[in-house]
XYZ file of C-alpha atoms in Angstrom:
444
model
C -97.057 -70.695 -154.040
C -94.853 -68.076 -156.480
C -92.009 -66.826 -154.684
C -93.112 -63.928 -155.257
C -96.241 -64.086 -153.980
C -95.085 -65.454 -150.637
C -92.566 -62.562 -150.827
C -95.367 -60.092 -149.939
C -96.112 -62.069 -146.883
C -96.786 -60.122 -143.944
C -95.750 -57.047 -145.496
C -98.085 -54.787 -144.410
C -97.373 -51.312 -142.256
C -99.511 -52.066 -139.700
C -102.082 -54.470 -139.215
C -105.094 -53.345 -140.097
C -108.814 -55.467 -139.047
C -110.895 -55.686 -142.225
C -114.348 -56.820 -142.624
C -114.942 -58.313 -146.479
C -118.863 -58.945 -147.112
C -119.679 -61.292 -149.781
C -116.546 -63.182 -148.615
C -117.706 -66.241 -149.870
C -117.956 -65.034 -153.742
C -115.710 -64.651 -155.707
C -114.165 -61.205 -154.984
C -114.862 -61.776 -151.676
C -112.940 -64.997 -151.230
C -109.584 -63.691 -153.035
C -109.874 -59.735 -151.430
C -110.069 -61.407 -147.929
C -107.488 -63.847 -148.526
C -105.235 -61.518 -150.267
C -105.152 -58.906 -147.952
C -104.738 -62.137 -145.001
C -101.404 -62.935 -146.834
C -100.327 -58.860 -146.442
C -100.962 -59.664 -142.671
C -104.013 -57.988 -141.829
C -106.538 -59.649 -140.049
C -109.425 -60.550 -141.852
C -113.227 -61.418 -140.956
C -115.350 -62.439 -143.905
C -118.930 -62.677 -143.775
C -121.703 -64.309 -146.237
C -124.811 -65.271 -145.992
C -124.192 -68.428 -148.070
C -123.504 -70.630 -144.841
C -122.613 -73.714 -147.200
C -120.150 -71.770 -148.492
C -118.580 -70.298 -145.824
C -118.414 -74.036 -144.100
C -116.419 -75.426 -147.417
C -114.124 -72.592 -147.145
C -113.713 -73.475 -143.008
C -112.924 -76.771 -144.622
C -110.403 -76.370 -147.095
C -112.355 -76.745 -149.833
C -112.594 -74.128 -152.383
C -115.810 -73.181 -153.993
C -114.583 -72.273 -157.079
C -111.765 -73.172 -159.678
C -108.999 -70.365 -159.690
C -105.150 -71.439 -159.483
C -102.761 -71.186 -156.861
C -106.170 -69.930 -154.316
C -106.672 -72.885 -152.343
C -103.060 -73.002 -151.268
C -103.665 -69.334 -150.175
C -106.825 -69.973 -147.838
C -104.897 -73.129 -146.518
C -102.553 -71.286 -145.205
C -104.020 -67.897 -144.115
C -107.281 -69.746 -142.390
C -104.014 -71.691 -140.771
C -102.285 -68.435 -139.514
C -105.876 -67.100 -138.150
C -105.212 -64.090 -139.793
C -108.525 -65.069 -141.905
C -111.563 -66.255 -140.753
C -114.996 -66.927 -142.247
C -118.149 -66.648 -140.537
C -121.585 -66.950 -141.412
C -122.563 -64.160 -138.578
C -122.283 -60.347 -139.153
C -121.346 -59.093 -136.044
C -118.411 -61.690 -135.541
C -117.203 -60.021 -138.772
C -117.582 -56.597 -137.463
C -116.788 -57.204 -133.809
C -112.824 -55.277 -134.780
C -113.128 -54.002 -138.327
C -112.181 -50.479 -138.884
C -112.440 -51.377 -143.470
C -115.366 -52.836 -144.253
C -115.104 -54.301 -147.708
C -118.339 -54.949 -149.685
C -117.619 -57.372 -152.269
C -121.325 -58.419 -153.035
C -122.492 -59.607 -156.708
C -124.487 -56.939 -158.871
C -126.037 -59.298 -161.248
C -127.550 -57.843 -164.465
C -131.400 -57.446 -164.916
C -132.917 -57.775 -168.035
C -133.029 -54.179 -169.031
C -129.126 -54.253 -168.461
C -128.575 -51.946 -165.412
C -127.167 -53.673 -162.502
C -129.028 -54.723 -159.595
C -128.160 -53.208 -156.839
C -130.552 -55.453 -154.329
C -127.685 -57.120 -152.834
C -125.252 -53.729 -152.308
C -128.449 -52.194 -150.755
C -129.447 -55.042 -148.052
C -125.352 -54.804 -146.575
C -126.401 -51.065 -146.206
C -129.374 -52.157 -144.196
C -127.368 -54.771 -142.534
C -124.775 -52.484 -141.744
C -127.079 -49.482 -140.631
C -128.046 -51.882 -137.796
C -124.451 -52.957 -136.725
C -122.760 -49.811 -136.695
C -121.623 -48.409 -133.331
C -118.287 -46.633 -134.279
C -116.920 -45.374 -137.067
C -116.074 -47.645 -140.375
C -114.703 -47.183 -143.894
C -117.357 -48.858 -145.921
C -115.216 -49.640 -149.167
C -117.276 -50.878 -152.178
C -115.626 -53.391 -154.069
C -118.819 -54.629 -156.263
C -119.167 -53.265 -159.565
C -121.960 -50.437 -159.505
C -122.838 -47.967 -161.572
C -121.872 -44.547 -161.023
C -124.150 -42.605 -158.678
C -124.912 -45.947 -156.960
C -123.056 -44.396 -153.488
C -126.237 -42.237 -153.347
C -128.541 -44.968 -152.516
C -125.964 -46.186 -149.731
C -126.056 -42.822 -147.949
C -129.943 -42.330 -148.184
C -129.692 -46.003 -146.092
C -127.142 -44.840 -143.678
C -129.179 -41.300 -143.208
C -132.356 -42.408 -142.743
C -131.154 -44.536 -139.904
C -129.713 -41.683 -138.493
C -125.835 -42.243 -139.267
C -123.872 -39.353 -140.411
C -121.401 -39.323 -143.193
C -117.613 -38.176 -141.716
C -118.448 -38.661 -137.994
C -120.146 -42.691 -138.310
C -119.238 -44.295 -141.928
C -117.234 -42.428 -145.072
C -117.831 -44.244 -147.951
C -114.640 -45.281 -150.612
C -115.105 -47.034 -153.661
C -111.741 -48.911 -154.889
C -112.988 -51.356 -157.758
C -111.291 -55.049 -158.573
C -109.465 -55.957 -162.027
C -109.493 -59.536 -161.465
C -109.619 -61.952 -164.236
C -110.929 -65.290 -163.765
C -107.700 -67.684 -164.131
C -105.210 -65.360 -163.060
C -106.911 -63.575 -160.064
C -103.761 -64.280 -157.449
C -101.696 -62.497 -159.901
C -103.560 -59.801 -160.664
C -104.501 -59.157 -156.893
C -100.516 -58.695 -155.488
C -99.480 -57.509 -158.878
C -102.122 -55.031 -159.878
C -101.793 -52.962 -163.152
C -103.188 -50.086 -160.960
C -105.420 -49.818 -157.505
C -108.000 -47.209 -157.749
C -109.523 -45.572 -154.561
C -112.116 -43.320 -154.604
C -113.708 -41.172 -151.720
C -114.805 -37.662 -150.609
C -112.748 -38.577 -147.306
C -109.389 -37.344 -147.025
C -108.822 -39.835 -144.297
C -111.009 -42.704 -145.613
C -108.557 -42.487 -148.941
C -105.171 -42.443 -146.582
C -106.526 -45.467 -144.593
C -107.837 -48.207 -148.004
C -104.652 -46.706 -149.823
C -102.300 -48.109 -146.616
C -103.644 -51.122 -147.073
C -102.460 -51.762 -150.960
C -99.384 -50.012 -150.589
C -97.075 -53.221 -150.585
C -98.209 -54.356 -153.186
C -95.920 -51.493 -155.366
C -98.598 -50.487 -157.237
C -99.757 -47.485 -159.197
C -102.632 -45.760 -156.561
C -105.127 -43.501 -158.165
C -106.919 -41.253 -155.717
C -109.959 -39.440 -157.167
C -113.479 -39.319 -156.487
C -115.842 -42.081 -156.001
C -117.612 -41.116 -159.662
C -114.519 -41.357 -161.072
C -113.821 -44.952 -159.434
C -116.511 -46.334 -160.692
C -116.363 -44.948 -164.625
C -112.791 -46.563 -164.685
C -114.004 -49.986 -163.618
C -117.289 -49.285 -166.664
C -114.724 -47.768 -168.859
C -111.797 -50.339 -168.199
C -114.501 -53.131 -168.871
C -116.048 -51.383 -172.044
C -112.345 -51.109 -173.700
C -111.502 -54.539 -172.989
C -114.761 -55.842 -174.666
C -114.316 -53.338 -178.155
C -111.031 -54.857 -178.598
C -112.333 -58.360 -178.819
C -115.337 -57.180 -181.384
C -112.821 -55.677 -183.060
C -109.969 -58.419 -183.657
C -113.156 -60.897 -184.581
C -114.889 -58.264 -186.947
C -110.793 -58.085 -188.594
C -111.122 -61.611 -188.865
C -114.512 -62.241 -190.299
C -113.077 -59.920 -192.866
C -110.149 -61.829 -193.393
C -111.793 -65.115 -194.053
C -113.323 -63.647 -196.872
C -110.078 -62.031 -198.636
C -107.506 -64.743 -198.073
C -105.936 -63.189 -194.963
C -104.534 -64.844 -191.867
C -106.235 -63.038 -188.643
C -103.757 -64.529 -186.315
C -100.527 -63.014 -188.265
C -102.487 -59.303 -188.824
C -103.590 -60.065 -185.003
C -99.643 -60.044 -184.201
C -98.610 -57.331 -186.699
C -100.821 -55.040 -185.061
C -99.824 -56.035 -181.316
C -96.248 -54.527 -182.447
C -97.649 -50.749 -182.477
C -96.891 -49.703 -178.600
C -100.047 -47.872 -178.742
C -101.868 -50.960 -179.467
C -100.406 -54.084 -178.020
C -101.357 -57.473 -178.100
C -103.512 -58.441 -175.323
C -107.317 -58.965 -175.895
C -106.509 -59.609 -180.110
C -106.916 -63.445 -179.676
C -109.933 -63.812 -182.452
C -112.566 -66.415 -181.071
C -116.527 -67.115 -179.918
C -116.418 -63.428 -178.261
C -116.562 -62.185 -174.874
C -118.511 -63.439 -172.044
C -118.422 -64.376 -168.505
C -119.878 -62.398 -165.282
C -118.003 -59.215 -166.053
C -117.447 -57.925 -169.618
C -121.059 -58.278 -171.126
C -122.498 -57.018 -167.727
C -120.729 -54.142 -167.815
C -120.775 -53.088 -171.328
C -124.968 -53.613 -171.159
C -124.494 -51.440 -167.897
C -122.701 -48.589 -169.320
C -125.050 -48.973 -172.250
C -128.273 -48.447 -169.707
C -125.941 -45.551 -167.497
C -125.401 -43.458 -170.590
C -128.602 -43.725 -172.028
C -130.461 -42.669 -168.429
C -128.104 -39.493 -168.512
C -129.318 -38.704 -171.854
C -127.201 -39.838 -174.352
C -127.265 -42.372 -176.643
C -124.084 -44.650 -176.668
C -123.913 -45.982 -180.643
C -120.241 -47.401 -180.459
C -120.785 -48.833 -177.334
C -124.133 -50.847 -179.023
C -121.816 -51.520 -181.754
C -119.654 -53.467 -179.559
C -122.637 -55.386 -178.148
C -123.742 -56.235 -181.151
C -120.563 -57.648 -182.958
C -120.098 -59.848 -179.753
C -123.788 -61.383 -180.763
C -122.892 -61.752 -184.442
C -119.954 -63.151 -183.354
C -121.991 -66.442 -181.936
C -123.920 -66.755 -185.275
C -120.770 -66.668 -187.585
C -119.985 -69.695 -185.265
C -123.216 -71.294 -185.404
C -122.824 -70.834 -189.098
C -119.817 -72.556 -189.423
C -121.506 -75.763 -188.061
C -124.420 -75.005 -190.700
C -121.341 -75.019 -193.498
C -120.141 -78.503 -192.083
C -123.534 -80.558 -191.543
C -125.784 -78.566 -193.475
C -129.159 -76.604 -193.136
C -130.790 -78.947 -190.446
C -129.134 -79.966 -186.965
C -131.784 -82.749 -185.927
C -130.572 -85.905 -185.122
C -126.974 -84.381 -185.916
C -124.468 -85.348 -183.014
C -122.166 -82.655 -181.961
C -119.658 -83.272 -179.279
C -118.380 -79.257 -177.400
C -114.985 -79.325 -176.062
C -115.065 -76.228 -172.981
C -118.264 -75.151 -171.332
C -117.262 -72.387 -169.260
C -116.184 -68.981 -170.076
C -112.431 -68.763 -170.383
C -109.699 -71.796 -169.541
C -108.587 -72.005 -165.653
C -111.968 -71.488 -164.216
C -115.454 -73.459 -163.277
C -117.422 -70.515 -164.243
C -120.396 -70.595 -167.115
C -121.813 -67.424 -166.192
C -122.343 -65.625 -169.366
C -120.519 -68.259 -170.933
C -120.787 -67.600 -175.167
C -119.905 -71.630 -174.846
C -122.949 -72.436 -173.289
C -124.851 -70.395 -175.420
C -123.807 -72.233 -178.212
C -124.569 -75.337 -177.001
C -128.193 -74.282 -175.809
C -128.619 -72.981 -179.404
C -127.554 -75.913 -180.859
C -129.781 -78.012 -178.848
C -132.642 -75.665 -179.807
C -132.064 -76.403 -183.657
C -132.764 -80.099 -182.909
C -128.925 -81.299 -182.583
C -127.539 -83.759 -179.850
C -124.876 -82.637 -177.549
C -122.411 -84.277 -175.726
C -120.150 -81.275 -173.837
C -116.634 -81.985 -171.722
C -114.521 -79.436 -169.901
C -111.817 -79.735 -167.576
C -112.816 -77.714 -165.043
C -116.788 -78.717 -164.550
C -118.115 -82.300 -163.267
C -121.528 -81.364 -164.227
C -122.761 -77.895 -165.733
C -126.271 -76.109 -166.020
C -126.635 -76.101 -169.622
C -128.422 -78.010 -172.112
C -126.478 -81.839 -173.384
C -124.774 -84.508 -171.908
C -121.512 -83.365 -169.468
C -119.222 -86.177 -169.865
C -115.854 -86.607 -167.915
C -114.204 -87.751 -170.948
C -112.790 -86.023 -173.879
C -112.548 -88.532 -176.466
C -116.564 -89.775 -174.650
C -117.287 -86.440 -176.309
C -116.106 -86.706 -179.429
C -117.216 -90.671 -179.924
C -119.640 -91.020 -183.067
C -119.507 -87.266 -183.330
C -120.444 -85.406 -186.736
C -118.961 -82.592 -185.737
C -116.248 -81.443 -182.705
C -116.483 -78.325 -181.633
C -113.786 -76.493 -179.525
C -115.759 -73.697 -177.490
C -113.520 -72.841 -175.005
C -109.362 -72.218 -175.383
C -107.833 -74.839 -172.923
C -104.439 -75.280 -173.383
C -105.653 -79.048 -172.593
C -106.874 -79.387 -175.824
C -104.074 -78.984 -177.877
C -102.658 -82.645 -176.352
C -105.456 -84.510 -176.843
C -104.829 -87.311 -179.691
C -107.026 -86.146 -182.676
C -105.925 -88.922 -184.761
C -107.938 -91.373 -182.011
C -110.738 -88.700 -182.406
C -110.842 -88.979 -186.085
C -111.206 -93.065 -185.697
C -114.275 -92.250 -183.431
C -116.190 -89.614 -184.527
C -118.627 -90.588 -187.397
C -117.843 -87.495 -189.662
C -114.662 -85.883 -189.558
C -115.417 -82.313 -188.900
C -114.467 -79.895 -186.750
C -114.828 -76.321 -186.050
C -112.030 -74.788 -183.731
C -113.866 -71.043 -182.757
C -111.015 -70.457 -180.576
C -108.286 -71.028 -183.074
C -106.457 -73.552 -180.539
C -104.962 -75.969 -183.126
C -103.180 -75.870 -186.330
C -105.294 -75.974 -189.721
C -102.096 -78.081 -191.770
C -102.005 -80.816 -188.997
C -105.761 -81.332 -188.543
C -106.437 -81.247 -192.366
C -103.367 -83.841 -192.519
C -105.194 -85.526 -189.961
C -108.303 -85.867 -192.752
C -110.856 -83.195 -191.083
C -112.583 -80.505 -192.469
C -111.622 -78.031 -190.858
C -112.379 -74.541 -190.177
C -111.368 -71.922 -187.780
C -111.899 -68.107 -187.126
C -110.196 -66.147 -189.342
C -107.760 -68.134 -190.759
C -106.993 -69.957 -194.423
């Protein structure tokens, strides 16, 4: 564990019991296991009961560094517990936590089925007063529908439940980190006392604390998301345009990170953004603004470049092996949706791979962090598998794994020598020396 990380150890105020539902996902599973390592004692809840018994076991559901260490020893301390039953979760909480997916429905807004049933749930538990604090991503407003559940089964607001929202900036791959070393931790609520009570429980972590209003709370999670997602449309739109005038996107990428106002993060040219969070959210704000009567062009814009940026890719492949895929064997190197995690949701990756598929070619996929995947192809355990009497390599996905594979064995196996790198992981001069065709995003 980082020294740092263990630092923050037990360095809460006070105790506090917390409640996290949806303790089993993702959020969940790091907000009940971070706030276990503060020293508060934690309950979490889930209805996935095969979940909750790997977690009881040590075994963690889900790839994300430097987390499994963390349950170990938390579940060891008994500061955290799982459990499958609600009112074991409950039995001491004074925070209740929801940290329940809100998956996207095909008109983009989010579904809030899930947030909505640990209303009714909790409507049915609640004998005293909690802090119901709503860590899933919802859109703003969404609180209303929480309080209609509470009032109609006859709970008041202030005297049985106050509501907070305090949204999570976690990314996949570096969620530990970001958890006890927050850029910012944002806490909304009408409650004086509800805001004083969620905002004890981050405060050792040194953070910046924002205290505003719940609509407020949840526009800087949409907004936060939205930003994020028009600076990777824009680095790959500066880079389709520098393919086609002789520029290097990767040098212009770090010019521009030099301008404080700018920076550098989120400028890494590639296959676009995807995943459970950034394309969600974008498509929610989308469906948010457009219900309050506006019409969100830019933000469309940015939605759009992200799916041109998939068929300048699939393009590429078109410029290698020509107009037809069938019978065409393409080996994908990375499945999921960034490095360091098991996660294909949303993955641009996949995508590709279904699309090629589609256009009759046959894929063979490998990535480091997936035994077997639901996408279309052959998951092999085996890099250089992959690649073996491939016409084509494809790197989808950026892991740092990659760059040490031997591509001079790859070039013996693969039947054509071509590859297209849509992550920009390796370096043109040495493949080319290598005797691929090569071509990249962006770059000469």
């Amino acid at each position: 564990m980082d020294s740092k990380v263990a630092a923050l150890r037990g360095t809460a105020l006070r105790p506090v019991p917390v409640a996290v539902i949806g303790g089993a996902g993702y959020v969940g599973t790091i907000t009940a296991a971070g706030l276990a390592h503060l020293g508060h004692l934690v309950r979490a809840f889930d209805v996935n009961e095969e979940r909750i018994e790997m977690l009881r076991g040590g075994f963690c559901p889900f790839l994300e560094p430097d987390l499994p260490e963390l349950l170990h020893e938390q579940q060891r301390s008994g500061r955290l517990v799982f459990t499958p039953s609600l009112p074991e979760a409950l039995a001491e909480a004074a925070i209740v936590f929801v940290a329940v997916n809100t998956p996207r429905r095909s008109n983009g807004e989010a579904d809030l089925s899930h947030v909505i049933e640990v209303a009714l749930r909790l409507a049915r538990q609640m004998n005293r007063h909690f802090v119901v604090a709503v860590k899933s991503t919802v859109p703003v407003g969404s609180h209303a529908a929480i309080r209609r559940v509470f009032e109609r089964s006859g709970l008041r607001e202030g005297s049985d439940y106050d509501l907070v929202a305090t949204p999570e900036f976690l990314r996949e791959g570096h969620a530990v980190s970001d958890f006890f070393f927050p850029d910012r931790v944002v806490v909304g609520a009408d409650s004086a006392d509800a805001r004083a009570m969620v905002r004890e429980l981050f405060e050792p972590l040194q953070a910046p604390i924002l205290e505003t209003t719940i609509e407020n709370a949840q526009m800087i999670k949409y907004a936060a998301n939205a930003f994020l997602a028009m600076r990777i449309s824009f680095i790959n739109e500066v880079a389709n345009i520098c393919e086609r005038v002789g520029a290097d996107v990767e040098v212009v990428a770090q010019g521009i990170g030099y301008d404080r106002r700018i920076g550098h993060d989120y400028l890494r040219p590639g296959v676009g953004f995807g995943g459970p969070c950034l394309p969600k959210d974008l498509e929610g704000l989308i469906r948010l603004s457009e219900d309050a009567g506006y019409e969100p062009y830019f933000l469309k814009a940015v939605l759009e470049k992200n799916q041109h940026q998939r068929r300048e890719i699939l393009a590429k492949v078109h410029a290698l092996l020509g107009p037809s895929l069938y019978d065409r064997r393409i080996a994908v190197l990375g499945l999921t949706f960034k490095p360091n995690t098991s996660d294909v949701r949303n993955s641009t990756a996949s995508v590709l791979v279904d699309r090629l598929v589609r256009r009759g070619a046959e894929v063979t996929s490998y990535d480091p962090g997936l035994e077997a995947a639901d996408v279309e192809g052959r998951v092999v355990r085996n890099p250089y598998e992959a690649a073996a009497d491939a016409d084509l390599l494809l790197l989808a996905t950026a892991w740092p794994q990659f760059r040490e594979l031997d591509y001079g064995r790859i070039r013996t196996t693969m039947r054509s020598p071509n590859i297209v790198d849509a992550v920009n992981l390796l370096d043109p001069a040495s493949m080319r020396r290598l005797g691929f065709t090569y071509l990249s995003v962006g770059r000469p």
